[in-house]
Structures are given as C-alpha cells and as structure tokens.
Coordinates of C-alpha atoms and ligand atoms in Angstrom, one line a residue:
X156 CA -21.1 23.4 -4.2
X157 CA -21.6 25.3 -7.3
X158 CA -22.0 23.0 -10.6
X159 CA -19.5 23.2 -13.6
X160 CA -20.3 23.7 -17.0
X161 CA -18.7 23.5 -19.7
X162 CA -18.9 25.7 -22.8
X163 CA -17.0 27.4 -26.2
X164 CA -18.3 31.1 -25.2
X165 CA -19.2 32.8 -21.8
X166 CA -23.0 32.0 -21.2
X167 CA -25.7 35.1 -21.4
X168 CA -26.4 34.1 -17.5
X169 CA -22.8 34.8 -16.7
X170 CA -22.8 38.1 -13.8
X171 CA -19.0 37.9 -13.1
X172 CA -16.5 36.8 -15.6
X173 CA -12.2 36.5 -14.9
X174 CA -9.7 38.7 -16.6
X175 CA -6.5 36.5 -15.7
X176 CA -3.6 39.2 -15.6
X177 CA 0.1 38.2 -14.9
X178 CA 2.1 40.5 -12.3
X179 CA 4.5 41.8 -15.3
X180 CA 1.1 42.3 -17.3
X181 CA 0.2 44.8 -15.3
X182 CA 0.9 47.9 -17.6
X183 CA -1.7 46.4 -20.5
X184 CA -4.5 47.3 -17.7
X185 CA -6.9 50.3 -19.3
X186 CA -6.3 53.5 -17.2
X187 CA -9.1 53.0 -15.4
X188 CA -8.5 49.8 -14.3
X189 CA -5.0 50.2 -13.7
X190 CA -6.2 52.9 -11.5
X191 CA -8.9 50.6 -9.5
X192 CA -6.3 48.1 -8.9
X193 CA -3.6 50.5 -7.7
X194 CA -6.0 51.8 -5.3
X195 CA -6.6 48.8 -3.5
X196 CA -3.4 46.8 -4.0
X197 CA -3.8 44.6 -6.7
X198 CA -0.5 43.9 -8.2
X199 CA -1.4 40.6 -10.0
X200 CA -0.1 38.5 -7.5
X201 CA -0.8 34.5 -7.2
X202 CA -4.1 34.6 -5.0
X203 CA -5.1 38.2 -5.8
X204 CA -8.7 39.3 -6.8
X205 CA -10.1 42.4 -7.9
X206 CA -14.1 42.9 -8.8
X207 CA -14.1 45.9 -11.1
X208 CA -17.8 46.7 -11.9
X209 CA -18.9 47.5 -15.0
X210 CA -21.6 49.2 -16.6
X211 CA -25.3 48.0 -15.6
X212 CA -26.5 44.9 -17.6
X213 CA -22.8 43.8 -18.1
X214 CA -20.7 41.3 -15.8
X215 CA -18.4 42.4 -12.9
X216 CA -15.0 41.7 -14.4
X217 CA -12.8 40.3 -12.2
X218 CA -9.4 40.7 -12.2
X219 CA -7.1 36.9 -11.8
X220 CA -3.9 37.8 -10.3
X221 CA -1.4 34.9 -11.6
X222 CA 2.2 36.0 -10.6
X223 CA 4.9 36.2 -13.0
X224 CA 4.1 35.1 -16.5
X225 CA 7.2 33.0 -16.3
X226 CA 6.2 31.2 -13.3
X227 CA 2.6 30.0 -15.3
X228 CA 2.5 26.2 -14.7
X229 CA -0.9 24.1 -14.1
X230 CA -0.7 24.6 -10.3
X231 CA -1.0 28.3 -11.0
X232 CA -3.8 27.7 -13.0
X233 CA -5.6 25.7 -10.2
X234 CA -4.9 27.9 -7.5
X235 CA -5.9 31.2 -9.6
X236 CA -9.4 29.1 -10.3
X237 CA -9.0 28.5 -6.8
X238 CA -9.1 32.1 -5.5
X239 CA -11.9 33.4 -8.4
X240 CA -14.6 30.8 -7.1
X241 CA -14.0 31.9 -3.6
X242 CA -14.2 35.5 -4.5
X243 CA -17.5 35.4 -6.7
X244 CA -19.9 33.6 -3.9
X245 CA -22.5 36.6 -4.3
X246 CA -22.8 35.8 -7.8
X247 CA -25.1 33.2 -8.6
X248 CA -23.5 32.2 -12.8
X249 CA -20.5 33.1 -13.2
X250 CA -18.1 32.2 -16.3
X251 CA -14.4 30.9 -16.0
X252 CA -11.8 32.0 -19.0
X253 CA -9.3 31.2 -17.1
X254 CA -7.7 28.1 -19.2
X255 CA -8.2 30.5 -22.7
X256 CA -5.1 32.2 -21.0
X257 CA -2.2 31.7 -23.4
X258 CA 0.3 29.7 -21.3
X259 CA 3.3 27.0 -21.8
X260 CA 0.4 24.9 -19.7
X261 CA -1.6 22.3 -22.9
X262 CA -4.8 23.6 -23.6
X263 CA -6.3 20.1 -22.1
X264 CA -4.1 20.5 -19.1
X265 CA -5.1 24.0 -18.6
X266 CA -8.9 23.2 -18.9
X267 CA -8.3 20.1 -16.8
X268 CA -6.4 22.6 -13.6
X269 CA -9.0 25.0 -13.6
X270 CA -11.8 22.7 -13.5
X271 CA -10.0 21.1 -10.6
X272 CA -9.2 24.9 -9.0
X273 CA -12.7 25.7 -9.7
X274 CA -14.4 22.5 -7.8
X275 CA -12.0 22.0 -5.0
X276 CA -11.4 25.5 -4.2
X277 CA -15.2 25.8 -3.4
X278 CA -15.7 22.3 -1.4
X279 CA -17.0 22.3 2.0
X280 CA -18.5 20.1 4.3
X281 CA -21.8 20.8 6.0
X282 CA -23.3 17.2 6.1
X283 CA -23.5 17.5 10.4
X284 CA -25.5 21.7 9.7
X285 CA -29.0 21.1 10.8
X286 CA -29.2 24.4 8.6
X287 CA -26.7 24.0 5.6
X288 CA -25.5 28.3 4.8
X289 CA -27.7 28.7 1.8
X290 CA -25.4 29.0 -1.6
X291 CA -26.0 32.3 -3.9
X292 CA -23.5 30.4 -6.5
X293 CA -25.5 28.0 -8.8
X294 CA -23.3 27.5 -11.9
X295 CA -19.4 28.1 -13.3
X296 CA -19.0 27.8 -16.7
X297 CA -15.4 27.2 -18.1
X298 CA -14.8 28.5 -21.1
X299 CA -12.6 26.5 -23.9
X300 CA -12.2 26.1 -27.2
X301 CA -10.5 23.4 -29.3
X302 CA -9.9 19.6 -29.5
X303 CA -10.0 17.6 -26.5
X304 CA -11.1 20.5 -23.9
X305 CA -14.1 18.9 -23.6
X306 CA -12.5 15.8 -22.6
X307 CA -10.2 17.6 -20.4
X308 CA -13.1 19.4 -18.4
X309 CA -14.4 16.0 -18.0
X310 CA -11.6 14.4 -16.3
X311 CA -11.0 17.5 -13.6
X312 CA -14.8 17.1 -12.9
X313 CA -14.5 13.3 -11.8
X314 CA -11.1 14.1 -10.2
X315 CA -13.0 16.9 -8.0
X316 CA -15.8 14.3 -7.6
X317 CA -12.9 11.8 -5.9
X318 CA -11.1 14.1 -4.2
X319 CA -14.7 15.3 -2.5
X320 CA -15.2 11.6 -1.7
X321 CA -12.0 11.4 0.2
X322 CA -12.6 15.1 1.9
X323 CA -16.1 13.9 2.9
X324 CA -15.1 10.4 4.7
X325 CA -12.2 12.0 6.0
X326 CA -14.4 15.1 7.8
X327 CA -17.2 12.7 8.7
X328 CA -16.8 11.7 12.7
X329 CA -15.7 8.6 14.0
X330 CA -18.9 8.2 15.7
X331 CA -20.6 7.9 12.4
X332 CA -18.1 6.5 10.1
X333 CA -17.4 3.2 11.3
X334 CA -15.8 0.3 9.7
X335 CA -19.0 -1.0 8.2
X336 CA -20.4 2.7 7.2
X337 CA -16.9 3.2 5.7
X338 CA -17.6 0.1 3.6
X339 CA -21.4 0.9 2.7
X340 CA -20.2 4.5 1.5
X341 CA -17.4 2.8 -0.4
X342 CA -19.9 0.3 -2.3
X343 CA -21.9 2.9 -3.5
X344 CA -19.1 4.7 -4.8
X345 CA -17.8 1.7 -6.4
X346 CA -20.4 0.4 -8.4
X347 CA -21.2 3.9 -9.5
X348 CA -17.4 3.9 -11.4
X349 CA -17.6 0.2 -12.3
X350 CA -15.4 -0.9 -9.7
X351 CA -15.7 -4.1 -8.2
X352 CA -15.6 -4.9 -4.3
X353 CA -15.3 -7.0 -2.1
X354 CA -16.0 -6.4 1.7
X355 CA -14.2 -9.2 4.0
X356 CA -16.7 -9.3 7.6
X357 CA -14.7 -10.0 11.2
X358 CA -14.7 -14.5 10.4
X359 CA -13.4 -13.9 6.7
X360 CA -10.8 -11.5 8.5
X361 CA -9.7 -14.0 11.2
X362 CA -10.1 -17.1 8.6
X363 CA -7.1 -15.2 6.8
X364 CA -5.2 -14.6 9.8
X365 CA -5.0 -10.7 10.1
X366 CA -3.2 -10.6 13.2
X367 CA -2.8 -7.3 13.3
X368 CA -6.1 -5.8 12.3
X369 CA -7.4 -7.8 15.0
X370 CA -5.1 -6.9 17.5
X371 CA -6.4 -3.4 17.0
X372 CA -9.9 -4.1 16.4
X373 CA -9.6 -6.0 20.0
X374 CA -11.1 -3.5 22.4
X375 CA -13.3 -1.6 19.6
X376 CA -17.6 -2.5 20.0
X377 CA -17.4 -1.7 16.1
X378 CA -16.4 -4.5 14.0
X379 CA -13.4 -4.2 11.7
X380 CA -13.7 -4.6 7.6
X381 CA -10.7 -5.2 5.0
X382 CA -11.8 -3.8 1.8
X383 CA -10.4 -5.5 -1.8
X384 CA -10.9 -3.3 -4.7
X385 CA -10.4 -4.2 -8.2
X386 CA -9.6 -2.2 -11.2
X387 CA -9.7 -3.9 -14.8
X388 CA -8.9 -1.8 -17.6
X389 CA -10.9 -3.4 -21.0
X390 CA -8.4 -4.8 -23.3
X391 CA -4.7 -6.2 -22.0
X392 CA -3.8 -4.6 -18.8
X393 CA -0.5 -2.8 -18.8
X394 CA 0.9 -4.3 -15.7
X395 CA -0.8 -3.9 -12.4
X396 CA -0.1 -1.9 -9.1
X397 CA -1.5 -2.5 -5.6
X398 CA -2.8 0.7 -3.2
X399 CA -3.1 0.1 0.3
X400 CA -4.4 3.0 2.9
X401 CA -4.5 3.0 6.5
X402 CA -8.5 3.0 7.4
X403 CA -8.4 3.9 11.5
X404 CA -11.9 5.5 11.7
X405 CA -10.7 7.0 14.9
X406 CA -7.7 7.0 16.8
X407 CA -8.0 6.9 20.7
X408 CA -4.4 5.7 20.9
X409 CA -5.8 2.7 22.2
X410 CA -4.8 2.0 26.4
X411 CA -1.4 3.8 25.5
X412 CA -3.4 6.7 25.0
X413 CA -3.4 9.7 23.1
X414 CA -4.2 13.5 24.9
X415 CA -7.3 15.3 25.0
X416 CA -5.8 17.5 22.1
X417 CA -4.0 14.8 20.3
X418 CA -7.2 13.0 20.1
X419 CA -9.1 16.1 18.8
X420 CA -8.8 15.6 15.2
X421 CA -8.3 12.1 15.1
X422 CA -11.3 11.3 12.8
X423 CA -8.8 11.9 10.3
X424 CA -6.8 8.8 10.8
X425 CA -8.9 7.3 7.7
X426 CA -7.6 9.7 5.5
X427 CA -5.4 7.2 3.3
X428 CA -8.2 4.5 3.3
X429 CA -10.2 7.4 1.9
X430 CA -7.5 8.7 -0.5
X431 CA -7.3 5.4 -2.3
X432 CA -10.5 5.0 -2.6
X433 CA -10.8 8.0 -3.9
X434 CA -7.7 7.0 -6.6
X435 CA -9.7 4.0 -7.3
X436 CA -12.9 6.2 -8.5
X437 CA -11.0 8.2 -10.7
X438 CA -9.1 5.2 -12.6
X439 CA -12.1 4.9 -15.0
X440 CA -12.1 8.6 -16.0
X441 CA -8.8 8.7 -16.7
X442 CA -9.1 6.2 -19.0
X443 CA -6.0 3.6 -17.5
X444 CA -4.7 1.1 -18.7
X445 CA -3.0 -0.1 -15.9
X446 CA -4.9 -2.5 -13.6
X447 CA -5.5 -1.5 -9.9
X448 CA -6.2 -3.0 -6.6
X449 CA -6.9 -1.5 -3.4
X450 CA -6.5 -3.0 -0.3
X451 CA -8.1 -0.9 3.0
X452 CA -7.8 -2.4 6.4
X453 CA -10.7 -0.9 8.3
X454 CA -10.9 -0.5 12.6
X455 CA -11.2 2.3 14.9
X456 CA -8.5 2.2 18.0
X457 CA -10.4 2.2 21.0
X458 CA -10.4 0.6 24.7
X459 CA -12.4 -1.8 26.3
X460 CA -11.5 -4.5 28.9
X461 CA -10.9 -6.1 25.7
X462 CA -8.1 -4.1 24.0
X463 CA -4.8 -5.2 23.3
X464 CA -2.3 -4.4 26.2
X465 CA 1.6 -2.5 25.8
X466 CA 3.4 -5.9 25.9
X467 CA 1.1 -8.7 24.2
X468 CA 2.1 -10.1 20.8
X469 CA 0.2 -10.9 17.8
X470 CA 1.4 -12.7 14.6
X471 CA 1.0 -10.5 11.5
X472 CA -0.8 -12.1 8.6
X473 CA 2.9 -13.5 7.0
X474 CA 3.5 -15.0 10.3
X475 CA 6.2 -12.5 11.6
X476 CA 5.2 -11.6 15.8
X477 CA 4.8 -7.9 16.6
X478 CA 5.4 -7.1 20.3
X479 CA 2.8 -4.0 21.2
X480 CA 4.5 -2.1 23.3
X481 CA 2.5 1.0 22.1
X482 CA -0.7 0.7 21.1
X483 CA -1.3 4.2 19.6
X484 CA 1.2 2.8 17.2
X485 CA -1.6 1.2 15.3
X486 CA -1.6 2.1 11.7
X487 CA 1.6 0.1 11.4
X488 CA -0.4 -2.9 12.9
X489 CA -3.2 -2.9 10.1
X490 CA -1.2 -2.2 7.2
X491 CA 1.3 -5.2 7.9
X492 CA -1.2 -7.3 7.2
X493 CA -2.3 -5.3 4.1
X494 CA 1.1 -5.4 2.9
X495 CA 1.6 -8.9 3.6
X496 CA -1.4 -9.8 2.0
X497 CA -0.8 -7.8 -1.5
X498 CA 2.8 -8.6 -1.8
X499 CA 0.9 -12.6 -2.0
X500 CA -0.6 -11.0 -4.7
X501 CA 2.4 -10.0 -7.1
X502 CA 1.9 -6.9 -8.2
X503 CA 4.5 -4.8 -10.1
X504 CA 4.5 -2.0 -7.3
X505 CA 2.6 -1.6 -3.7
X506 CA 2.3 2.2 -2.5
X507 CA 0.7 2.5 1.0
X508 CA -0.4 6.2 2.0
X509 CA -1.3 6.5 5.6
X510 CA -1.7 9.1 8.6
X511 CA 1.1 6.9 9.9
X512 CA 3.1 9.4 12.1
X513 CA 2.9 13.0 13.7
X514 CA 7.1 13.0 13.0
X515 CA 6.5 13.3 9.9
X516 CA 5.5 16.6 10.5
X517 CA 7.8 17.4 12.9
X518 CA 9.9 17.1 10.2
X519 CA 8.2 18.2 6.9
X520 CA 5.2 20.7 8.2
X521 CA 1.7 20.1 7.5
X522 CA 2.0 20.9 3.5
X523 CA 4.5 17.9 2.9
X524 CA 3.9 14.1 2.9
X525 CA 6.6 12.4 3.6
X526 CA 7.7 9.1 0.8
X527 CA 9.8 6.1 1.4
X528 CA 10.6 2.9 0.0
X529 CA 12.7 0.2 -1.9
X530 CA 12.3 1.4 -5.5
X531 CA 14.3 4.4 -6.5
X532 CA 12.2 4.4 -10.2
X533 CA 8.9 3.5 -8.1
X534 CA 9.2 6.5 -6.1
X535 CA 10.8 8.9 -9.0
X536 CA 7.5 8.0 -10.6
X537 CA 5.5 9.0 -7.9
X538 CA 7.5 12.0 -7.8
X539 CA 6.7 13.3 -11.3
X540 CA 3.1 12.0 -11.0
X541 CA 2.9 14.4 -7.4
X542 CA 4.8 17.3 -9.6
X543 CA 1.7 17.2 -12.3
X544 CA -0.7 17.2 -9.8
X545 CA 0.8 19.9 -6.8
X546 CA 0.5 17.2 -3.8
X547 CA 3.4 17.9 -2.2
X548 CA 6.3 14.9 -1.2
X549 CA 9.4 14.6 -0.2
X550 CA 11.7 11.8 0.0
X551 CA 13.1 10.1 3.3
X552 CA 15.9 7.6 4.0
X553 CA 14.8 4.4 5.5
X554 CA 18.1 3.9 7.0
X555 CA 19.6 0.0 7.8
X556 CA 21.3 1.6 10.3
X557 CA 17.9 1.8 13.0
X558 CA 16.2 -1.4 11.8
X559 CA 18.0 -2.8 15.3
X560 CA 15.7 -0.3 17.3
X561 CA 12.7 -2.5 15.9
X562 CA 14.5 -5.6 17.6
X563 CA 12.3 -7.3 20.1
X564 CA 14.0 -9.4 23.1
X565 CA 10.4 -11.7 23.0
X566 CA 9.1 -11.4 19.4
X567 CA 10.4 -10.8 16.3
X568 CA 9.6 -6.9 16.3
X569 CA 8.3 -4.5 18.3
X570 CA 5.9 -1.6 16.9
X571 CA 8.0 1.0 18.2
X572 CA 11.8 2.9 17.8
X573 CA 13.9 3.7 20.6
X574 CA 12.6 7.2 21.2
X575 CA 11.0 9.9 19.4
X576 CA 13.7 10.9 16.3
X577 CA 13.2 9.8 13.5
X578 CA 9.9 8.2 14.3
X579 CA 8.5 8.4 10.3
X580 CA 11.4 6.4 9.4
X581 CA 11.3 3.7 12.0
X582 CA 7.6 3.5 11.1
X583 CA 8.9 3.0 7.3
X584 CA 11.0 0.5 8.5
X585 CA 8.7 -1.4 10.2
X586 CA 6.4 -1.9 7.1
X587 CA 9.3 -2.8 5.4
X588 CA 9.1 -5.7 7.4
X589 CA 6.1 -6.7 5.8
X590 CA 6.9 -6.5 2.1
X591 CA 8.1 -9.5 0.3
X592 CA 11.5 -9.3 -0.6
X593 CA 12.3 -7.8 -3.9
X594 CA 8.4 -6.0 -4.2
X595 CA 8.7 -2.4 -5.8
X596 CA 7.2 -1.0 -2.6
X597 CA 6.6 3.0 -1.6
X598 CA 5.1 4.7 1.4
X599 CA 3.8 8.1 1.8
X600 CA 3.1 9.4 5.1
X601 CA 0.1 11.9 5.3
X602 CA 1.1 12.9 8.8
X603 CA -0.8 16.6 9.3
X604 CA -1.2 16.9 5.6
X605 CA -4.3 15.0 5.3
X606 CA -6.2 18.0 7.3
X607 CA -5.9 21.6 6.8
X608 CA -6.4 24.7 9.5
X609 CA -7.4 26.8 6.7
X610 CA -8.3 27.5 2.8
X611 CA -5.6 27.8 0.7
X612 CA -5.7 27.4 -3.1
X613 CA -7.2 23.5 -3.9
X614 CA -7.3 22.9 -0.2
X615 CA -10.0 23.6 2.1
X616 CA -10.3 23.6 5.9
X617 CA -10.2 20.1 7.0
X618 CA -9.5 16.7 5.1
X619 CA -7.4 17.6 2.1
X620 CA -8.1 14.6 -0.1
X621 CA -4.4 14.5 -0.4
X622 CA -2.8 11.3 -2.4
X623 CA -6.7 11.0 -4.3
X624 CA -5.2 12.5 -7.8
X625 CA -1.6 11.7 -7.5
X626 CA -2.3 7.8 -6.9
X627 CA -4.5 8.2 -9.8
X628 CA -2.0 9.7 -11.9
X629 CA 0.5 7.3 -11.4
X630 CA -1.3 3.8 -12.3
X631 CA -3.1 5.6 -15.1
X632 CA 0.6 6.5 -16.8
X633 CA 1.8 3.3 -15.4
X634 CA 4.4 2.0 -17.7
Ligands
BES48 N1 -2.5 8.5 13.6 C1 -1.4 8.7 14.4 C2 -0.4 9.6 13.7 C3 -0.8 11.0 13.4 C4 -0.9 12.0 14.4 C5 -1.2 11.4 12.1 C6 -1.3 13.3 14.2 C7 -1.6 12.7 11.9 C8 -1.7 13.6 12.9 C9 -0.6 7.4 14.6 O1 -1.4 6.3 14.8 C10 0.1 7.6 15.9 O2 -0.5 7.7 16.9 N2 1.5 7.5 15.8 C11 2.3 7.7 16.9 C12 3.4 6.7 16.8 C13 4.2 6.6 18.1 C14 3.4 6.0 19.2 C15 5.4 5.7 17.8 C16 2.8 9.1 16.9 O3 3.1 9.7 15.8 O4 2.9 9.7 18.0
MG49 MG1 -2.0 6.0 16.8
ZN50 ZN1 -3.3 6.3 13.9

C-alpha cells in the first residue's frame, strides 16, 4: 500500500496530480480538455477518471469526477479519493488536492475523508502471495492548507490503519487465525495504541462459567479465548460504553452443518471480533473521552466426537439454559455470554456487531447491516455516527410478538426460531435474552456486509472492516 503524506503544496516528486470537477462543472473545462473528456465519456460522474497528459516534465492531470455539486458530502469525497488512488497505480508520487475542493464538507472533515478514500480505496491483502504483485505507487501526498488539516490527516491515517487491521484478520484463513493467534495479533495491536488487555485461557473461561463459549468450543482441537479490552481516556471519563463482537475464527456450522459453498467464506465469521478491535485502536487517535471496553469471545465451530450435539443444553454465563437444537446457530451461543458478562459490568450502552445471520441479507443485501435494540437514542446515535462515516444500517423491529418461537419445552430457550423468516430478528431476540434488564443495548448484524465480491469506493474485495470507524465514532462523541 502506498504511504500518505501530508503537505501545504503538491510535492516536486508528484507525476499525477487530481483536478476534482463536479458533473455541472463541466463547462469550466479548457477546450481541450472538454474535448478529451467528451471523447471518452467523462461526464464528471461519482467514480469517473480521466488522465489527461500534459506536456513533458509536467504531471498527468487527472480529472476527479464528483457528481453534482449539490450532492458534495464527505462520502463523496472518500469515494472520489477512492477512485484517483485506483486509477494512478502506474505512477509511483502522486499528489492528492482533493480536500482543497471548496465544498459544504469542513476543511478538517474534508482532509480527514480523503485520507480515508485515499488509504482504503488502495488496501489489499496479499499476506498468503509467495510473490506479493510488486507496487509502482510509493507515495500520496494530500494537499491542505489551514488550521487543524494537519490534525485531520492524522486521524483518517489511524482510522485507515484500524480499518486495515480488521480487513487483515478478517481475510486471514481459519487455518491460521485461531483463537490464540487472534489474541497474539490483538496484543500487539494493543499495546502499540496504549490499550490494555487481558487474554482469559480455556480454565479462566470455565472458572467464569461461559457456557456457551464452551459449548461451541466443544468439538474444536483449538482452544477458545475471551478477550477484555480497556479504554481509559486521561482526565474524568465521560461515561463508558461496552463493545462486544462475535470472534468465530471459522464457521463449519458445527454437526448441523453448513454446505460446501456456505462454508466457502466462512473465515469471515470473525469479522465483528475484528471490527471492535479495530474501534478499540482508533479510540486514542480520536482523542475520546468516553471510556471503552471490548469484550471478544473467541472459538472456531468445528466437529469432533466432542462437539456439542442438536438437542444438548448448556447454561449461559447468567445462568439462563440454551437448548442447541442448531449448532450452526453459534454466534448467538458466544455472545450470550459476552453480553451477560458486560451487562455485570454496568456500562451506559452495550453494542454487539456480529456476522450473526445470512437473513439479514436476505433482507437488506450485502451493502446494509442490519441494527436492533432496546434504546431508541442508543441506536439514533449510532445512526448519525454511521451517517458521518458511510457504513451503511438500517433499523429492524425486534418484535414481542416471536419471542414465543425461542420457547423451549426442556430449557429455558432454544437457539433457533420456528423457520427461516425473520431469522435476524429472532437472532436479536435471543440476545436480548442476555441483556440485563433496563441496559441501553444495540446490535448490528454484519451478515454479507462484512465481505465484499468486489472494489467499490472505501471497500475492497473481501473483509470490509465494516463497524471499525462507526464504533469509533460513536464512544469518541459519546455524550
Ligand atoms: N455465521 C453465520 C451467519 C452468516 C452466514 C453470516 C453468511 C454471513 C454470511 C451464522 O453462524 C449462521 O450460520 N447462522 C445461521 C442461523 C440459522 C441456523 C438459524 C444462518 O444464518 O443460516
Ligand atoms: Mg453458524
Ligand atoms: Zn457463524
């Protein structure tokens, strides 16, 4: 991935430098670029690049499409940065002016999207290349001037440095990213933002009666880990908020199990585990004063003569007994005794985000998470948080009228609903069950929206990194 710089003017170096033009702009192009652009249908559309070549010595200028000048927000800024960094991989420097661009966006903000747009829109993951594709681009410099750009650039840089950690766990295999690798990778990420950690091993995890992560873990040869990371803003915190993410390093679907092609991308059933994280990373950057904890369950969901059967019953870590009578129903099973566990803990709000549910999808498509919950202001903040930073959500019921379908005629719930509608909400539901009474409590459902088929603007093919910024967001204007 290229580096970022940051400067006031475009850098000597610099062999391709943006001209960000609005679609209603069009008419202020010289003839002869007006002419270039007609030729090969650039019409200043969001995602549109032209390379217009100028005389030698000088830069390629490259023509930004935006879309209409009306429409300018920061998400048009990060997916225009998005679309220049893919377009100038033949250059080796190349300079960004991108956030100069008068706009309604804040100067700060503006620096802050493209940075983001620039360093995401590149990301890729070539870890498992025995050869990784040799990079032409070296160095990007965003261009700014005036107060607090410099901070600005800053903060997009250690946003695209968490969102990267996310992307990378989530795109790493199961094979190699086990419970206890997941941990080691998360140590070293921690201590390098200040963060503190503790890793709880398979005794430390029975001693506090995680039924549930157990129940998982049963027919797995990798042991499981429960991650607790703390946040502490210096000074007096403003109130504190709880993240819990579903850590499945791979999901078999356990003896109840999943297809050949259902199983496919299942490496990606970490992806909340890795989004908080990520969240967690970023807290120090931004500068919050909200204190933080994280809470990740970590097991794959695998067989062995071991594994938990359709029909056994654990007790969950607050006492309640789950009846299994599907065990590819798993992320439900480790976060209930997350959720037990930090609602102990009083917090002001608990958000889960998990790759809880392929209805989801069904429902919203891969672009949309879907968010639940019992606090109408906890979720409305989430919902402004997810507007600022373009992750995509979308509120859904969790309806008292299906809660029966989690009734058990043996235990006290079973893991499943009575059929396949409305499968995200009876998953809600069910963690609801684990949630103390009266807790502000949300949960976003990743489903396909934690992996991607293919680019498009911040997002790159594979794990999206989605939840990493707007968790962030939301503790650090917590209150
Ligand atoms: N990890 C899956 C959900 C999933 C599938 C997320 C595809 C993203 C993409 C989860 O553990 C699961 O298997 N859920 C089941 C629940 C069902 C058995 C009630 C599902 O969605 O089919
Ligand atoms: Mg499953
Ligand atoms: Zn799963």
């Amino acid at each position: 991935m290229p580096r970022l710089t940051f400067s006031s003017s475009v850098p000597r170096a610099a062999s391709a430098v943006d001209l960000p033009i609005a679609s209603d702009d069009m008419e202020t192009l010289n003839p002869d670029r007006a002419r270039a652009a007609e030729l090969s249908g650039f019409e200043g559309k969001l995602g549109q690049t032209l390379h217009l070549p100028g005389p030698a010595d000088e830069p390629v200028t490259v023509l930004v499409g935006l879309g209409e000048r009306a429409d300018l927000t920061a998400d048009v800024l990060r997916r225009a940065a998005a679309a220049y960094i893919r377009s100038i991989s033949k250059h080796q420097a190349a300079a960004c002016t991108l956030a100069e661009e008068p706009s309604p966006v804040d100067a700060g903000d503006a620096v802050e999207a493209v940075a983001i747009g620039l360093g995401l829109g590149s990301y890729s993951y070539t870890d498992q290349k025995s050869k990784p594709p040799a990079e032409t681009l070296r160095r990007v410099t965003v261009v700014a001037r005036g107060s607090g750009t410099k901070a600005a650039f800053t903060r997009g840089e250690a946003a695209v440095e968490a969102v990267s950690l996310a992307r990378d766990l989530t795109n790493e295999p199961g094979g190699s990213l086990t419970p206890v690798a997941f941990a080691a990778k998360a140590k070293k990420a921690c201590s390098a933002a200040g963060l503190k950690l503790a890793v709880w091993d398979e005794k430390r995890i029975a001693k506090e009666k995680f039924g549930g992560l157990l129940a998982v873990n049963q027919g797995s040869t990798h042991k499981p880990r429960f991650l607790v990371i703390d946040y502490t803003p210096s000074g007096r915190a403003k109130g504190s908020v709880a993240l819990v993410g579903k850590g499945i390093t791979f999901d078999s679907g356990g003896l109840s199990i999943k297809s050949g092609a259902g199983m496919m991308t299942m490496k990606i059933d970490m992806a909340g585990g890795a989004a908080v994280l990520g969240a967690m990373t970023l807290l120090p950057a931004l500068g919050s004063k909200t204190a933080a904890t994280a809470y990740i369950p970590l097991t794959d969901n695998m067989i062995n003569g071991q594994a938990q059967r359709p029909g056994d019953v654990f007790a969950a870590r607050n006492g309640k007994t789950v009846e299994v009578l599907n065990t590819d129903a798993e992320g439900r099973l480790v976060l209930a005794d997350a959720l037990s566990y930090a609602s102990e803990k009083k917090h002001d709000a608990i958000i889960d985000i998990a790759t809880l549910t392929g209805a989801v999808s069904a429902a919203l498509g891969s672009a949309y998470a879907g968010l639940m919950g019992t606090s109408d202001e906890l979720m409305s903040a989430i919902e402004a948080s997810a507007e600022q930073t373009g992750e995509k959500l979308w509120r859904l019921p969790l309806p008292t009228e299906y809660r029966s379908q989690l009734d058990s005629p043996i235990a006290d719930v079973k893991n499943i609903g009575a059929g396949p509608y409305g499968g995200a909400l009876t998953a809600g539901l069910f963690l609801k069950e684990f949630v103390s009474e009266g807790q502000a409590w949300a949960h976003i459902d990743l489903g396909l929206s934690a992996m991607a088929d293919t680019d498009d603007g911040v997002v790159a093919k594979g794990g999206t990194g989605f939840g990493v910024r707007v968790l962030a967001d939301l503790v650090a204007n917590w209150g």
